[in-house]
Short mmCIF file of C-alpha atoms in Angstrom, two decimals:
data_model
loop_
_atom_site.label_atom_id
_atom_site.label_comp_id
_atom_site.label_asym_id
_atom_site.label_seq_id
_atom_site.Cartn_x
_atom_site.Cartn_y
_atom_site.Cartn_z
CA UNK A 23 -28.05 -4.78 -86.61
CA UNK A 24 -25.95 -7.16 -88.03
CA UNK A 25 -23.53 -6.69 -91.08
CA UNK A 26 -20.45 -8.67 -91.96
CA UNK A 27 -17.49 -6.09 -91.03
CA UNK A 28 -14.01 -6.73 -89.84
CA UNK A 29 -13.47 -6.12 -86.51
CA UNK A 30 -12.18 -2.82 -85.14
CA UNK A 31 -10.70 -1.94 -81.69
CA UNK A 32 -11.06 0.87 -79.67
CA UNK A 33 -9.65 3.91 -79.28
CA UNK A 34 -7.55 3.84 -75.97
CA UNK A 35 -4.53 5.63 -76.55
CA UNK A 36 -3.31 9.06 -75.44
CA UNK A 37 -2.26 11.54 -78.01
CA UNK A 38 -0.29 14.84 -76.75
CA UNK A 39 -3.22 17.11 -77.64
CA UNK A 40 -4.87 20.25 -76.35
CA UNK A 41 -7.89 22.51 -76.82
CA UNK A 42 -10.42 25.18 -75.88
CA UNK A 43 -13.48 23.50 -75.83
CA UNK A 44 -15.07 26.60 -77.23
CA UNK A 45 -13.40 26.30 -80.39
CA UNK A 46 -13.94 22.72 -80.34
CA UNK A 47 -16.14 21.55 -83.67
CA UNK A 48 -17.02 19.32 -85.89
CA UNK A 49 -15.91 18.18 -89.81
CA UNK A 50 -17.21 15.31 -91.97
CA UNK A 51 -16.18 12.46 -89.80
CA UNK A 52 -19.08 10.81 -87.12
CA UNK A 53 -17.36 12.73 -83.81
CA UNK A 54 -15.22 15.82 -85.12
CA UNK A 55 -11.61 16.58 -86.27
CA UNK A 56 -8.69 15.87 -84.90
CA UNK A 57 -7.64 18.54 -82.54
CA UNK A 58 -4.33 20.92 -82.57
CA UNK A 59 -1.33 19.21 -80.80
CA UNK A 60 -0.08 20.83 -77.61
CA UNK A 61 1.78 19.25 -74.38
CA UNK A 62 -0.39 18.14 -72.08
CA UNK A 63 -2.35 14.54 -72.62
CA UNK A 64 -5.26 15.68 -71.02
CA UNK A 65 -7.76 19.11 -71.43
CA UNK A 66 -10.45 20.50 -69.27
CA UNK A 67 -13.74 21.16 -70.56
CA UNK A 68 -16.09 24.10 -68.53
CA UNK A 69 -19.84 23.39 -69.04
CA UNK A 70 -21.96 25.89 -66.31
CA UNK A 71 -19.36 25.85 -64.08
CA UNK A 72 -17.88 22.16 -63.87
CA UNK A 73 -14.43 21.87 -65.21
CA UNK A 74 -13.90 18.21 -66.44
CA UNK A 75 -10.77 16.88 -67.34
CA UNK A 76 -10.46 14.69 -70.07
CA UNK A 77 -8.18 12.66 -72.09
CA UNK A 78 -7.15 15.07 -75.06
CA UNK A 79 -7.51 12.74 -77.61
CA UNK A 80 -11.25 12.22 -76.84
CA UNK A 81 -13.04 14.70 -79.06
CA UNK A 82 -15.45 17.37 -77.37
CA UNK A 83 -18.55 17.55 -79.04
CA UNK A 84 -21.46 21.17 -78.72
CA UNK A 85 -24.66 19.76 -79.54
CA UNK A 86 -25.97 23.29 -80.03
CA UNK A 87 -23.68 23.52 -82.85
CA UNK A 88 -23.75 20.24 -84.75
CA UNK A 89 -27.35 19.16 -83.37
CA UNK A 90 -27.41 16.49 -86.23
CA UNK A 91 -24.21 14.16 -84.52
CA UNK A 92 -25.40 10.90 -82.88
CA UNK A 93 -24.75 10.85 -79.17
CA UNK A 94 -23.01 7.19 -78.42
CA UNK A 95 -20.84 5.42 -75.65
CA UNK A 96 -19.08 3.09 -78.14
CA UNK A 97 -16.23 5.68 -79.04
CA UNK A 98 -14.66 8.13 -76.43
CA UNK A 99 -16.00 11.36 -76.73
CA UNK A 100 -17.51 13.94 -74.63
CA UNK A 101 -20.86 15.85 -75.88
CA UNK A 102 -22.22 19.24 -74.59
CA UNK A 103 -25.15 20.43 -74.90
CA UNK A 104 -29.09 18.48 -75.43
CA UNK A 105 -29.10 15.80 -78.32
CA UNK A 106 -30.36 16.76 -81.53
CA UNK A 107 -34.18 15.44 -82.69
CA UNK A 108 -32.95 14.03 -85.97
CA UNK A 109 -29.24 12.58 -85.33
CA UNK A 110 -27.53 11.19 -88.11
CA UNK A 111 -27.15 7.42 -86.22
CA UNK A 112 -26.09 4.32 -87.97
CA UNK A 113 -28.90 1.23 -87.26
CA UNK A 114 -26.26 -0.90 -86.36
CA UNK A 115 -24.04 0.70 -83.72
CA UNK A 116 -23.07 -1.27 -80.38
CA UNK A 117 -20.61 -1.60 -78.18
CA UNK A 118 -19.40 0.27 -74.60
CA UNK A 119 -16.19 2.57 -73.63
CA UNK A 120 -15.57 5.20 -71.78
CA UNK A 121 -17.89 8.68 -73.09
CA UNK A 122 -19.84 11.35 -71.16
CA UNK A 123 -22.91 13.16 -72.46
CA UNK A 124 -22.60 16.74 -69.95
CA UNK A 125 -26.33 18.56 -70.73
CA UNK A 126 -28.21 21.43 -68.80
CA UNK A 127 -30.80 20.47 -66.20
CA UNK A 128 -33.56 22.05 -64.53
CA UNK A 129 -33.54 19.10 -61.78
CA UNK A 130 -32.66 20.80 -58.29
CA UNK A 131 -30.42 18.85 -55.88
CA UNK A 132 -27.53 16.46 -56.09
CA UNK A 133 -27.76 13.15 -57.59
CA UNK A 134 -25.66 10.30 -58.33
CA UNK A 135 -26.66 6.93 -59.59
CA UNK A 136 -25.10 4.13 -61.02
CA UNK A 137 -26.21 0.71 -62.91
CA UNK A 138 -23.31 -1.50 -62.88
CA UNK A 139 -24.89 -3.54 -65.30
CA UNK A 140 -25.33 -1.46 -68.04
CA UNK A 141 -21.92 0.46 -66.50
CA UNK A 142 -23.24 3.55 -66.62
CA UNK A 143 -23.82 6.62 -64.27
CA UNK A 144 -25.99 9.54 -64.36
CA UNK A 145 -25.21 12.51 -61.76
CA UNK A 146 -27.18 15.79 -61.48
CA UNK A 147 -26.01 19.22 -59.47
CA UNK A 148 -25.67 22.91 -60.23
CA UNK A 149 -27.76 22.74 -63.45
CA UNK A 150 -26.29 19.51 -65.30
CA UNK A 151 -27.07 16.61 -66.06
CA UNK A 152 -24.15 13.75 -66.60
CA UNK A 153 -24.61 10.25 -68.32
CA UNK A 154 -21.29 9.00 -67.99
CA UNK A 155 -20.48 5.12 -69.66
CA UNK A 156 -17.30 2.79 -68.97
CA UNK A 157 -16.50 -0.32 -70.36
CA UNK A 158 -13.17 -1.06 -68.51
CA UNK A 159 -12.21 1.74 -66.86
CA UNK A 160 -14.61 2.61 -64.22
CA UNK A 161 -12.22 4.59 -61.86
CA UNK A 162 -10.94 7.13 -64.44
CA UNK A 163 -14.92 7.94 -65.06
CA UNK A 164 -15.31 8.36 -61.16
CA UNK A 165 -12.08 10.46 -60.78
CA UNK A 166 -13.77 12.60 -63.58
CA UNK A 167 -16.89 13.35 -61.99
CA UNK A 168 -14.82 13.43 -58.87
CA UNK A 169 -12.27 16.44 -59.34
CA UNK A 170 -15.72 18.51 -61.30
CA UNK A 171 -17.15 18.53 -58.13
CA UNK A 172 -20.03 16.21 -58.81
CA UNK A 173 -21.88 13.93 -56.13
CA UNK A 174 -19.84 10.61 -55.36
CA UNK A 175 -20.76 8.04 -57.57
CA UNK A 176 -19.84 5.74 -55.59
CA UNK A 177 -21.99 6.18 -52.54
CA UNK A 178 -25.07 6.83 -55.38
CA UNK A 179 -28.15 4.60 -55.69
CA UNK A 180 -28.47 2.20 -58.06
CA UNK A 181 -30.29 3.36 -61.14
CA UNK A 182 -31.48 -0.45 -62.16
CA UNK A 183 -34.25 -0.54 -59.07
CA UNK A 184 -36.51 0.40 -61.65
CA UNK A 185 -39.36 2.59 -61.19
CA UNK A 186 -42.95 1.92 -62.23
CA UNK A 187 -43.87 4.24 -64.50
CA UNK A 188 -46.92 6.02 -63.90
CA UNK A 189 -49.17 5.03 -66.62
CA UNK A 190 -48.18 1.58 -68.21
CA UNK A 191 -48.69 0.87 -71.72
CA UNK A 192 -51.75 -1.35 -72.91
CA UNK A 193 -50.92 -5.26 -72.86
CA UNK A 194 -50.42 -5.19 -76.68
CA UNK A 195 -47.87 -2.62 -77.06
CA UNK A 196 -45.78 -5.35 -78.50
CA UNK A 197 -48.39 -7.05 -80.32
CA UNK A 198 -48.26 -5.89 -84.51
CA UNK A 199 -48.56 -7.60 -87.89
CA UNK A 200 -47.03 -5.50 -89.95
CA UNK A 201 -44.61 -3.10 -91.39
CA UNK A 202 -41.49 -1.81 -88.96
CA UNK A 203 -38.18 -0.44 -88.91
CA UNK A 204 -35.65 -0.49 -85.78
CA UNK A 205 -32.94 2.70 -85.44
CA UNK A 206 -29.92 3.29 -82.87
CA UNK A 207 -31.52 5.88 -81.19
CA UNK A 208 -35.26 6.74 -80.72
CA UNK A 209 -36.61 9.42 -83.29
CA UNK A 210 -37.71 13.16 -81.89
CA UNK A 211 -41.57 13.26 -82.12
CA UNK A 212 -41.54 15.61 -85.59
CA UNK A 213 -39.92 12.41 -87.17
CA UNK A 214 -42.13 9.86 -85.36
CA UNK A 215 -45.18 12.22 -87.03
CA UNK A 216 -43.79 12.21 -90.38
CA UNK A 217 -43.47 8.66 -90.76
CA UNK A 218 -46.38 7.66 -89.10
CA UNK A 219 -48.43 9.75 -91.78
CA UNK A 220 -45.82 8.93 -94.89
CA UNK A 221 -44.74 6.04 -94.38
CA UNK A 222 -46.42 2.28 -94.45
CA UNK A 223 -44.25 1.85 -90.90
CA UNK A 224 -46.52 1.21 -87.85
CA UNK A 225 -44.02 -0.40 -85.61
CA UNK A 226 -40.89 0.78 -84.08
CA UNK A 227 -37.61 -1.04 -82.14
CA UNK A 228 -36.58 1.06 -79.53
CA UNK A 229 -33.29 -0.15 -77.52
CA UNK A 230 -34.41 0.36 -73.82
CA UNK A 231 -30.92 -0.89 -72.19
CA UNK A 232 -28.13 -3.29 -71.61
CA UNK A 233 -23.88 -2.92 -71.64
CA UNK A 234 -23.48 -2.97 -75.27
CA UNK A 235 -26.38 -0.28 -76.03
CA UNK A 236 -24.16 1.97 -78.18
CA UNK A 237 -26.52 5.13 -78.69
CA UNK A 238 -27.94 7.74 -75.76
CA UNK A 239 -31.62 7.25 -75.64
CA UNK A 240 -32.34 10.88 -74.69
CA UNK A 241 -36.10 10.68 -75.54
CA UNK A 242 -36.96 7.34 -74.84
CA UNK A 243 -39.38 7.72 -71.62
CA UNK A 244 -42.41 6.40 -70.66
CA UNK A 245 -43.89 9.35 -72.10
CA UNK A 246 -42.63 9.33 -75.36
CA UNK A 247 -43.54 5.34 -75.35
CA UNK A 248 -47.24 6.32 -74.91
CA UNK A 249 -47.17 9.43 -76.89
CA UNK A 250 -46.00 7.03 -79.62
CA UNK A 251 -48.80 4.52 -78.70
CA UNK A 252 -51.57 6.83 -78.93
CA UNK A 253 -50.48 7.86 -82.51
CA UNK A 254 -51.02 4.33 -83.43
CA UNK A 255 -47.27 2.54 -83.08
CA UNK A 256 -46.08 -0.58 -81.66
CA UNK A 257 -42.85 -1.47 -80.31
CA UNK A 258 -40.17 -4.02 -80.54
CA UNK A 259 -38.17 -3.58 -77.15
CA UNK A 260 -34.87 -4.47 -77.59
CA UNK A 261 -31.47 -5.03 -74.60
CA UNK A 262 -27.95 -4.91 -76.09
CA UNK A 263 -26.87 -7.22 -73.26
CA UNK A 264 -23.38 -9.59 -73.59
CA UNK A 265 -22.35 -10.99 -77.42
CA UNK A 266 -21.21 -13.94 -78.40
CA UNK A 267 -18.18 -12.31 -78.71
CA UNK A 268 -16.34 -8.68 -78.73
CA UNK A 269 -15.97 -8.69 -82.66
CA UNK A 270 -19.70 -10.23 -84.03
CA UNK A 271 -22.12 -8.32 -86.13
CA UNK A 272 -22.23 -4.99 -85.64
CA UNK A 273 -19.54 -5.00 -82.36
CA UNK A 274 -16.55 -4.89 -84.57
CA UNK A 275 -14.45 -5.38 -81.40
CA UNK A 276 -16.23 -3.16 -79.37
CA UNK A 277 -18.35 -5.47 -77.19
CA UNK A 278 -18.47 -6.84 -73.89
CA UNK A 279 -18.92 -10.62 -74.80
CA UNK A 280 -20.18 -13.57 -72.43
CA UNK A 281 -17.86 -15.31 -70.37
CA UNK A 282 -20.14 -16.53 -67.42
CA UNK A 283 -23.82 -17.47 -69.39
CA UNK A 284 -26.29 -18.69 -66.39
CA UNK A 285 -25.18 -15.71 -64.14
CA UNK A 286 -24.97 -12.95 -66.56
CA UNK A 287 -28.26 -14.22 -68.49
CA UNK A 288 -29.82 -14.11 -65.40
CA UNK A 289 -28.63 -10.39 -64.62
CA UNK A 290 -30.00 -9.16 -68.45
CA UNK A 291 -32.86 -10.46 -67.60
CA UNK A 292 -33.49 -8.54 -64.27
CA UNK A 293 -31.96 -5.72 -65.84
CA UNK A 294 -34.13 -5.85 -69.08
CA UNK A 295 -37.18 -5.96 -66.80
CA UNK A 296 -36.27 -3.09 -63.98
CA UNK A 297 -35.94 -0.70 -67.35
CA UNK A 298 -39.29 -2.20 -68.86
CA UNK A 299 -40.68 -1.48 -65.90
CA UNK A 300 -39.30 1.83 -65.81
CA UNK A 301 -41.03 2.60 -69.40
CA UNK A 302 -43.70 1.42 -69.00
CA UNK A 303 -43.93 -1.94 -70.49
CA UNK A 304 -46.22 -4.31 -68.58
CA UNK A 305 -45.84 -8.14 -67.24
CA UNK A 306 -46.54 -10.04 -70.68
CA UNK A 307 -45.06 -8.03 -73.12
CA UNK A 308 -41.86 -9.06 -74.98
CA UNK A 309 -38.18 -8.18 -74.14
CA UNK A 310 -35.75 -8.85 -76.73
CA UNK A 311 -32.59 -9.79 -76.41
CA UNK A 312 -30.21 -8.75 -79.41
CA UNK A 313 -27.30 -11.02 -79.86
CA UNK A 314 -25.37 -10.47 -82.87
CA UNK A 315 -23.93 -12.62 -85.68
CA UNK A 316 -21.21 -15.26 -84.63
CA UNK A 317 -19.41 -18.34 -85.95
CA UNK A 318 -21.44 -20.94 -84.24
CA UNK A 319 -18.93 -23.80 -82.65
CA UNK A 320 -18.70 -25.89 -79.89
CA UNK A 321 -17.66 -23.38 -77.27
CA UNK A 322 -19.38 -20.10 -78.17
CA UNK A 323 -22.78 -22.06 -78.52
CA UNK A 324 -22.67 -23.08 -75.63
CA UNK A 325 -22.04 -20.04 -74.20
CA UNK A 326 -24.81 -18.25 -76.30
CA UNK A 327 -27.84 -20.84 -75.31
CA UNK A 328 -26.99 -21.21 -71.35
CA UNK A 329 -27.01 -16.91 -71.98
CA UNK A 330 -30.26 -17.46 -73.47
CA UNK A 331 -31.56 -20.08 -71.34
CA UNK A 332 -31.30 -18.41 -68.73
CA UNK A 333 -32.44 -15.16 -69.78
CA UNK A 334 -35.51 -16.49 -71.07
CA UNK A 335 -36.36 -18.60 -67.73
CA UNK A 336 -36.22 -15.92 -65.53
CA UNK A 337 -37.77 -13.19 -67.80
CA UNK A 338 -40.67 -15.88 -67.53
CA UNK A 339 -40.47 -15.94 -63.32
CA UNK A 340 -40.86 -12.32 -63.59
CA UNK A 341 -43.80 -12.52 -65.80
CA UNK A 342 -42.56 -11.31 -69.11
CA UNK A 343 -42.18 -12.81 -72.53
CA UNK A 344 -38.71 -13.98 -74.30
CA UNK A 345 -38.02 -12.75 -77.50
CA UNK A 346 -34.26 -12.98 -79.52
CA UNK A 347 -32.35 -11.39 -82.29
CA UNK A 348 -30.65 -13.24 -84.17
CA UNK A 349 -28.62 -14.46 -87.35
CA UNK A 350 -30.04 -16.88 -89.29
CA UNK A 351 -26.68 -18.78 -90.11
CA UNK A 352 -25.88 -18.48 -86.46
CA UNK A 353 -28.32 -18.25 -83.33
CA UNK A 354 -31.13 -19.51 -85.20
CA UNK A 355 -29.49 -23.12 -86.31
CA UNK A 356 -28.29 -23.39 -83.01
CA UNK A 357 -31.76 -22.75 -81.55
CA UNK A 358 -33.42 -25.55 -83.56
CA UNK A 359 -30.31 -27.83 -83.75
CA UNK A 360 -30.99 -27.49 -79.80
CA UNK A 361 -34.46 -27.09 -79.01
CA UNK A 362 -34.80 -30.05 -77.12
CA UNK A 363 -31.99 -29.06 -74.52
CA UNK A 364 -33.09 -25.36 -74.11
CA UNK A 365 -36.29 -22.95 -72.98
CA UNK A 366 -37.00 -21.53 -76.58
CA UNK A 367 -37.96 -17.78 -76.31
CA UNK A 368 -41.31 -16.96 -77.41
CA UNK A 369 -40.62 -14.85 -80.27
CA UNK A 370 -37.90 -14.93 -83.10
CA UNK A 371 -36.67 -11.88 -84.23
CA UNK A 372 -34.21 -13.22 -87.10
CA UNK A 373 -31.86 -11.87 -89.35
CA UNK A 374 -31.60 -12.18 -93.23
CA UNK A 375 -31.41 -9.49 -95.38
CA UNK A 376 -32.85 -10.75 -98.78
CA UNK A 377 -35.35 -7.66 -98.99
CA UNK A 378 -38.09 -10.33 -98.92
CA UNK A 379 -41.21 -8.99 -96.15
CA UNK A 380 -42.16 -12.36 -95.21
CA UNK A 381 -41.83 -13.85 -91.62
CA UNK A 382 -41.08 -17.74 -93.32
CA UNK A 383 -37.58 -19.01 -93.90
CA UNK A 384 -35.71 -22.14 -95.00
CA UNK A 385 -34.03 -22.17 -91.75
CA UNK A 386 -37.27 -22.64 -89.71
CA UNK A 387 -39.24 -25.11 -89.24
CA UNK A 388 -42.96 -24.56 -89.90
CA UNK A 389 -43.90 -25.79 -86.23
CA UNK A 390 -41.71 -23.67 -84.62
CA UNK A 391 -42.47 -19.77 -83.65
CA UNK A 392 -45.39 -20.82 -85.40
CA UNK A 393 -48.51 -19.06 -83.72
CA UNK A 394 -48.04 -15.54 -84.64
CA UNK A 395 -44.06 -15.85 -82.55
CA UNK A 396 -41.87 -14.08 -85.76
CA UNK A 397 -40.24 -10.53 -86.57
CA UNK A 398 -37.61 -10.50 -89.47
CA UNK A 399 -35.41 -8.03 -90.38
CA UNK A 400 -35.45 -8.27 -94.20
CA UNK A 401 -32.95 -5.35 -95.05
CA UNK A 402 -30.10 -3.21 -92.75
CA UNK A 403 -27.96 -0.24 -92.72
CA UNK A 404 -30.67 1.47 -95.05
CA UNK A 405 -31.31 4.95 -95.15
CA UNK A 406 -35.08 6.02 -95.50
CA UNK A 407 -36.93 9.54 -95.90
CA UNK A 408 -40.32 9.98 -95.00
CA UNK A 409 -42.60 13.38 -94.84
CA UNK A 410 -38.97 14.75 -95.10
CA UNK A 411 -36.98 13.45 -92.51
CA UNK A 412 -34.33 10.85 -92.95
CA UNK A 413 -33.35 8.14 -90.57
CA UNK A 414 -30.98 5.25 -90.73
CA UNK A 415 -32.91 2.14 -90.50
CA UNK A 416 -33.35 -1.68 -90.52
CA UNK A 417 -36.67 -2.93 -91.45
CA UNK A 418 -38.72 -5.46 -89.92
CA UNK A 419 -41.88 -7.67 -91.05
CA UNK A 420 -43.58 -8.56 -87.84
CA UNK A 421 -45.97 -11.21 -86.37
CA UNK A 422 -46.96 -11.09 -83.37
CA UNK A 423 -49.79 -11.28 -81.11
#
């Protein structure tokens, strides 16, 4: 999750490009070659009879052809087709901007759907399926959807009422001592199979929502979650709500940072719960909140523990349990400098990669997270292969009842 990088921007600028998106493909790079220059600054993409017209700089993506690309809304980009089983994701992508993810559908009707807090809407009709994200720019995604003839957004639902899901996972589905790992986007079941049986991994982090969640989470459903379950895995459910700041950790400029902490801790909470709810996990379980590394000072920690405060006190009205990611050298002093003026979460889920799979640390006091209330991520940005099938990782020693 969280590596020292500089900071990078994203791409928002027009180039005077033009393609058929039949001929569009991919080379080495994460989302495809450059395209061949033309006149116009925007191209229109068919998929099953819905012409979409894009910015021509934003590279179009066929799933069918390069199954192995990683689906995410932190880079403009627009991908056709159903997301591969085993995509090649980095652990430690986040961040939000403007993307679409167009995929075939067997869902009859028209839909439309929208959670402004996770700015992102999903639309079905005539056979698709659209997950469209936005970081900014909100109206050029609706103007999209508009001129392909898709359902108005607008007037949709909103997709963070949460649903019950139909079965809900046992109380301890975040309970584990143990060996885990945590990846950008949640493994196809042939991978979850071949490291459950070669690998000494029995827990899994599984982003379940918030603005800043940078990979598509095509497969993670309720069903999957107690698929998993049944095979004998746990789960460390993590929200990629507001940062710290747009440039921390793993952002490298890309994130949508805090800038009003009791309201929009508040709204990550409700948010975090309507999708737990949604998946399955029950009142009592722990939601995680991932905030990623930061120069602690007087301002941003401020900002960070009335976020967290917040969060944390109403995850616990609502019946749930607090957990947070963090940075040793950064949320974590600031949590015990401060943990007299704050509601601690229950669980620690810190950062510090010295390959060491312990859950003790200089930086913690012994009395603190103390009753079986620790996860750390020992090692990041490591690739892995297990029974055969490779998957970026970051891996976790956890204790937790």
């Amino acid at each position: 999750m969280y590596a020292a990088r500089s900071p990078r921007h994203r791409r928002g600028g027009v180039r005077t490009l033009t393609v058929c998106a039949a001929a569009a493909a991919l080379a080495a790079g994460p989302l495809g070659t450059a395209r061949a220059a033309g006149t116009d600054d925007t191209v229109k993409v068919t998929y099953r009879g819905h012409e979409f017209t894009v910015p021509a700089s934003w590279p179009i993506v066929d799933l069918e052809k390069h199954p192995d690309v990683c689906v995410r809304f932190d880079r403009h980009a627009v991908y056709l087709g159903t997301p591969g089983d085993q995509q090649q994701c980095p652990a430690g992508a986040r961040g939000r901007t403007e993307a679409f993810l167009i995929q075939p559908s067997v869902i009859k009707g028209r839909t439309a759907s929208e959670n402004r807090t996770a700015r992102t809407f999903r639309v079905t009709a005539d056979r698709i399926a659209v997950t469209a994200a936005y970081a900014e720019d909100r109206t050029r995604i609706q103007d999209i959807l508009r001129d392909a003839g898709l359902p108005d957004a607008a007037a949709g639902t909103d997709e963070s009422a949460g649903v019950p899901a139909a079965a809900p996972l046992p109380a301890d589905a975040t309970s584990f001592r143990g060996e885990g790992f945590d990846a950008c986007t949640a493994p196809g079941q042939t991978a979850m199979d071949a490291w459950r049986d070669d690998s000494d991994y029995e827990a899994v982090g599984v982003y379940i929502g918030g603005i800043n969640r940078a990979c598509v989470q095509s497969r993670l459903t309720a069903a999957w979650l107690r698929t998993q379950y049944a095979n004998g895995w746990r789960f460390i459910p993590l929200y990629v709500g507001r940062q710290p700041s747009s440039d921390g950790g793993s952002c490298q400029g890309g994130c949508e940072a805090i800038t009003d902490p009791v309201p929009q801790g508040t709204e990550a909470a409700d948010d975090v719960v309507k999708q737990a709810t949604t998946l399955g996990f029950p009142k009592g379980t722990v939601l995680y909140s991932d905030l990623e590394h930061y120069t602690p000072g007087s301002t941003v920690t401020s900002r960070v523990l009335s976020y967290l405060d917040a969060y944390t006190e109403r995850l616990h009205a609502l019946g749930y349990r607090s957990g947070v990611y963090g940075n040793t050298s950064s949320l974590v002093t600031d949590l015990v400098a401060n943990k007299s003026r704050v509601t601690l979460p229950d669980v620690l889920y810190f950062a510090r990669w010295n390959g060491k799979s312990t859950t003790t640390d200089s930086t913690i006091p012994a009395n603190l997270w103390a009753d079986h209330q620790r996860v750390h991520q020992y090692k990041g940005d490591t690739t892995e292969t297990h029974g055969g099938v490779k998957i970026s990782i970051d891996r976790d020693r956890l204790d937790v009842d």
